[in-house]
Amino acid sequence: QASAGSGKTYSLVKEYLKMLLCKNVSFSEILAITFTNKAAEEMKERILSMLNDIKNGRADDFINQLTCVNKKNPEQKAEQKLNEILHNYSNFSIMTIDSFLYRIVRTFSKELGISPHSEVILDIEKIYSSFVDYFFDVLLTEDFYEALKKHLMQKLSEGKLSLDLKSDFEHYLKDIYETKKLNPESLKNFTLDMENVLNGELDRLKNELNEMVTSVLKMISDAGLKCNDFLQKGKSVAAKFERYKDGKTKILKFLTGMPFKKTLQEFNDSSHGSTKFIYKYNQSLCDDLNNIVYEYLKKGNHIKYLKLLEVKRVFYTFMIVAQIYEEFFKYKTMENVIFTSDFTEKLHDFIRKDDIGFIFWRLGERYNHIFIDEFQDTSKKQWETLFPLIEEANSTGKENFCFGDEKQSIYRWRGGDVEIMIDVGKNSTIKKLDSNYRSKKDIVEFNNNFFKEIDKTIGFSVSEKNYFDIYKNPEQKTVKQESGYVYCGKLKKLEDEKKKDMDNRIMEKIIKQLDDITNQGYDYSDIVFLVRSNSDGAKIAKSLFEKGIKVVSPDSLLLSESKEITFIISFLKYITTFKSFFLAELYFYITGEIYINDYENSYEKILNSFVASAPFNDKKDFFKFISYIKRLPLSDAIEEIIGKFKLNGKGNDIFLQYFLEIVLQHSNEGESIPDFIKFWDEEDIGERKSIVVPKMKGAVTVMTIHKAKGLEFPIVFLPFLNSWKINIQLNKETVYKEEEYDIQNKKYKLISKIKKELDKDKYDEENEKTWLDNINLLYVAFTRAIDRLYFWIEENEDKDKITNMSQLVKKVIDGKEELKKFIKENDENCYFEMGKKIKNSNSIQKEEEQKDSGFSFISNSWRNKIFITQKADKLWELEDSKQAESVQKGKKIHYILSKIDYKENIEKGVNELYLEGVITKDEIEGLKEDIEKLLALEKIGNFFDKSWEVKNEVSIFDSNDRENRRIDRLIISGKKAIVIDYKTGNEEGEHLKQVKNYMEICKEMGYETKGYLLYIKDDIDKSSLKEVK
C-alpha cells in the first residue's frame, strides 16, 4: 500500500533486485505488469541503471537496504545479472497487461478462434474517433437523422444537451467494447418498429393510470366531498390526485413520492380529523377508494410504466448507438481487426479452463513471480485473467507482489476496479509505505488532516461496503522537515456574474501570485496548474499567454480546444460534402443556437438561416465565396476563411498560428482540401496535436489531474474547484440496467439508466463510488506539491448539499479542528493559510529575460501577397450568371467529372455545381443526362467503375523540373495506373506531350501506366477518347 510520494517505484525495483541478487532468481522467471508502456520502459531503465550503479560501486545506500547481499562482493553479482539481461533482453518481461495478453493470443490464436492475420488494435480511442467521424460524414441515413433529431430534442427539453456529440457516441462504443456496460444484443431492440411498440404500451399504461385517478376523483366528487375534507387538506392524497390530473405534478413524483401505501392508510384512517368524520358516515366510500387504488397497485403496472418511461428517455440515444455499433461491427469484420478487450474476454475463459503449465510451456517461459504495478487501476476482467497465473505461482510457494494505493484509484471510467485491491488485501501480507519523501512538512500535515475520515466530515452516508474505509487512517510520516506552504484563496461571486468572468478574476489574482513566486527564486517551469478538464486548461493557458507567460501542456493546448479551428474544419467539410450536418455546426458557432429541423427540406432552411447570420449578402454571395475558396491553395484558402469570419483576435491566436503551420506543411506537399480533411480525421489531429512550446525555463505547465498522476512539482495550483462538479447525473460513469419487459405478449430486453427513485440500491452504490472517484482525484491533486499548494474556493453562502469541489473543500476545512485554526477570518482574498513561504534555495542565478508581449496572429489576404496564377478555366472567374450561362457545356462537364469518383456519384457532382451557383436548376437534369450518356460511351464508363482506386485533381511531383503536376483523373488497380486528362477544345500536340509527361512520372513511381485524353464536346455524341502511346 503505497501512498502518494512514498517511493512506490523505488520499492518495486528494490523487491525485483532482491529476487535477482538475494534469492538468485533468474530475471526470465519474473513477469512485471505495468499500466502504460512508458511505465514499463521507465521500470526497465531503473532496474538496469541500479544494477549498473551496484556493479560500479555507486549504490552503497541501496546495498545496505538489501541486507541479504554479500557486502564483500556485490559488484560481481550485479554484473552477472546485468549481463544475463542484456544478452537475453527479449526475456526481460516488463510490459503492460495488454502486451502480455497479446503474446498469449498470438500463441493460441487457433484455440481462441482468432485469425493469425487479424490486426490487433491497441490504440482503440483513435479507431472510435475516426469511425464516428466516418459515420457522420458518410453513413448518415434518414432513419439516423430522425433518431438524432429526436435525441437532441429530448436532451434539449431536459436541459442536458451536450454539444460534443462525437465524444458522447465514442463513449457509448467504449461502453460496449471495453467496460462491457452495454449489451449489443439488447441494443438491437432499439428500432423504429420497437419505438411504435413502446409508445403503444406507454399509452396503454398511461390510460390505465388516468382511469384509476379519474375514478378516485369522481367517487370523491359524487360523495359531495372536496380535497380539503381529507387529512392535511391541500396536502392530502386526494389533493395529490387532483394535482396530477391537472398536470401540476410530474408522473415520477406522483407515483413514487407518496408512496402509494400512504394512500391506503389515509383513506382507511378512522382516527384523525375530517377523515374520521368521512369514515364514520361514509365507510363504503373509503373502502371503495381503497379497493380502486389497491387493485391498480396489485398489478405492478405503475412501476412498469415508470421504468418504460426511463427506457423512452434514452430510446433515441440507443437507437443511434445501435446503428453506429452495427456499422462498426461490419467495419471490424471487413478490416479483420480485433481489440484488446476482445481477446481479454476470450483469454479469460481460455486460461480458466486450460492448464496453466501448458500455457507457459507453449509460451516458452515459466513465470514463478509476478509483479503488478498500479494495482488499484486493474480491471475485473484483467484480474480474473491474471489470477490463475498468480494462483499457480502461489501454489508452489513463490512470492508475488502487487503495488498500488486505493486512494489513487482514478480510472474507474476506464474499467479500473478498486474493490479488487481491497479484497485481495484481505488475504495477503500487507506492507504499508507510510513515509512521504516528496512533500514538505506542512503539506503532508495538511493532507493528513484533510483526508482522514473525510466521509464523516462532509456527512456522507456510506453503504455496507463503505469504500471510504481507505481514508480511515491515511496519515503519512514526514521525511522533509522544512516548512511547506498551503494557500486557499477565496472569491465571492458578484450578482449576475457569469462563470467566465469569475474565472477571469481568479486568474488575475493568480497572475499576481506568480509574480511573487518568481521573485522568491522559483522559475515558471517549477509551477503546474492542475485542472479537471481540457477546457479549463485551455482557459488557463490563454490567460497566461495573454500575460506573456509561456505554457507547456500535454493536453490543454489541443487544437480541438479551439472553437475557431473547429469552425474552419467544419467549413472545409461543408464545402466538400454540402451536408446540412456541417452547416448546422457553422450556424451554431456564429449564433450559439442549436438548429433542429425536419429531415426533408431542412437543408434549404438551415442554409438560409446560416447565410442570414454570416457575413454574406445572399446565397449567391456565399457560394461565390466557396467557389473562390476552392480555387486557392490550401493555406491561402484557410487564411481567407479566417479573415472572412474574423476568427483571429479572439484570444485564440496561438492556436491559429500553430494550426496554420500544420496547414502550410500540407500545402507544400500539394494537398487539396479533401486530402487535408482526410489527414485531419484519420490522424485525429485535433485530439492528438497539442501546441508545442520548446522546453525552456520560463514555461508554466498546464495539465489534467489524470495526466499528473505519478508526477511531482515544486508548486501546484488548482484554480477552478468551483467548476469541479460532484454529481452522479453528470458523471460519465453511467450505470445502465438491462431488464426484460412483457409487452403485447412478447418479451423484450431493453436498456435504461438507473434512477434514484426506482433503483435505490444501485443508485446509492454508484453515488458512493462517484464521491470516492472525486475525492481520490482531489487526493492525487493535493499530493503532487513539493513546496507549495495553492487552490481557490468560491465563498458564497453555505449550502447543505455539496455539488462541487469548492463546497466540499470549504466544509472539510471548516469541520476539522486541526485545520480551522488556520482560517483567515478577516482577509479579503485568503480563506486559509498554513505554513511559510520559503525562498527557493535550489534556484540558480536567474538570467534576465525579455518578457514576450504575448502571441499575436495576423491573417493576410492572398491578394496582398505575390500570387502566381495557374492556368485555370475562366469559368470560375466569372462575376455574374449571364456570363456563366454562356460558358460551353464541355467546361461544366469537365468540372463535374473532377468531382465524382464513380458513376453512382453523378448526381452529387451536378448538385454541387448547382449549389455553387454556377448552373441553374433548369440545367441539372440536362447535365446529368449528358454525363450519363458520356460514361455510357465505349471504354469511358469502365474508367468510372468501382474496381478502381480514384484520385481526382491529384498533384504529382515532376523530379525533372521539380514542379507539381495536376492530373485530372488517376485511377489505380494494384500496380496498374491509368492517367486521364479532360479537354474541351480541339486536339493539339501539346495535349499528348502533357499526358506522356504524366505517364512517365507514374512509371517512375513503379506503375504500369496507360494514358488517355478525353475530349468533351457540347454535343456529347461527338466526344472521343484517345489513347496516348
mmCIF file with all atom_site columns, C-alpha atoms in Angstrom, residues 72 92 126 274 292 349 408 413 452 561 565 582 585 611 625 712 753 827 944:
data_model
loop_
_atom_site.group_PDB
_atom_site.id
_atom_site.type_symbol
_atom_site.label_atom_id
_atom_site.label_alt_id
_atom_site.label_comp_id
_atom_site.label_asym_id
_atom_site.label_entity_id
_atom_site.label_seq_id
_atom_site.pdbx_PDB_ins_code
_atom_site.Cartn_x
_atom_site.Cartn_y
_atom_site.Cartn_z
_atom_site.occupancy
_atom_site.B_iso_or_equiv
_atom_site.pdbx_formal_charge
_atom_site.auth_seq_id
_atom_site.auth_comp_id
_atom_site.auth_asym_id
_atom_site.auth_atom_id
_atom_site.pdbx_PDB_model_num
ATOM 1  C CA . LYS A 1 72  ? 32.063  -8.113  0.306   1.00 0.00 ? 72  LYS A CA 1
ATOM 2  C CA . PHE A 1 92  ? 13.166  -9.184  -19.824 1.00 0.00 ? 92  PHE A CA 1
ATOM 3  C CA . LYS A 1 126 ? -8.240  6.632   -32.349 1.00 0.00 ? 126 LYS A CA 1
ATOM 4  C CA . SER A 1 274 ? -62.016 15.072  8.964   1.00 0.00 ? 274 SER A CA 1
ATOM 5  C CA . ILE A 1 292 ? -59.621 1.010   -6.644  1.00 0.00 ? 292 ILE A CA 1
ATOM 6  C CA . ASP A 1 349 ? -12.413 -18.164 -20.417 1.00 0.00 ? 349 ASP A CA 1
ATOM 7  C CA . GLN A 1 408 ? -5.211  6.943   -6.091  1.00 0.00 ? 408 GLN A CA 1
ATOM 8  C CA . TRP A 1 413 ? -14.158 5.201   -16.190 1.00 0.00 ? 413 TRP A CA 1
ATOM 9  C CA . LYS A 1 452 ? -8.662  11.487  7.469   1.00 0.00 ? 452 LYS A CA 1
ATOM 10 C CA . GLU A 1 561 ? -9.962  23.122  -27.723 1.00 0.00 ? 561 GLU A CA 1
ATOM 11 C CA . ILE A 1 565 ? -10.246 25.700  -35.600 1.00 0.00 ? 565 ILE A CA 1
ATOM 12 C CA . PHE A 1 582 ? -21.726 20.582  -41.029 1.00 0.00 ? 582 PHE A CA 1
ATOM 13 C CA . GLU A 1 585 ? -22.156 23.265  -36.824 1.00 0.00 ? 585 GLU A CA 1
ATOM 14 C CA . VAL A 1 611 ? -26.388 32.911  -44.738 1.00 0.00 ? 611 VAL A CA 1
ATOM 15 C CA . PHE A 1 625 ? -17.043 32.751  -51.811 1.00 0.00 ? 625 PHE A CA 1
ATOM 16 C CA . GLU A 1 712 ? 5.588   15.962  -8.693  1.00 0.00 ? 712 GLU A CA 1
ATOM 17 C CA . LYS A 1 753 ? -30.103 4.293   -16.942 1.00 0.00 ? 753 LYS A CA 1
ATOM 18 C CA . ASP A 1 827 ? -8.597  38.520  4.980   1.00 0.00 ? 827 ASP A CA 1
ATOM 19 C CA . PHE A 1 944 ? -15.619 5.168   -63.590 1.00 0.00 ? 944 PHE A CA 1
#
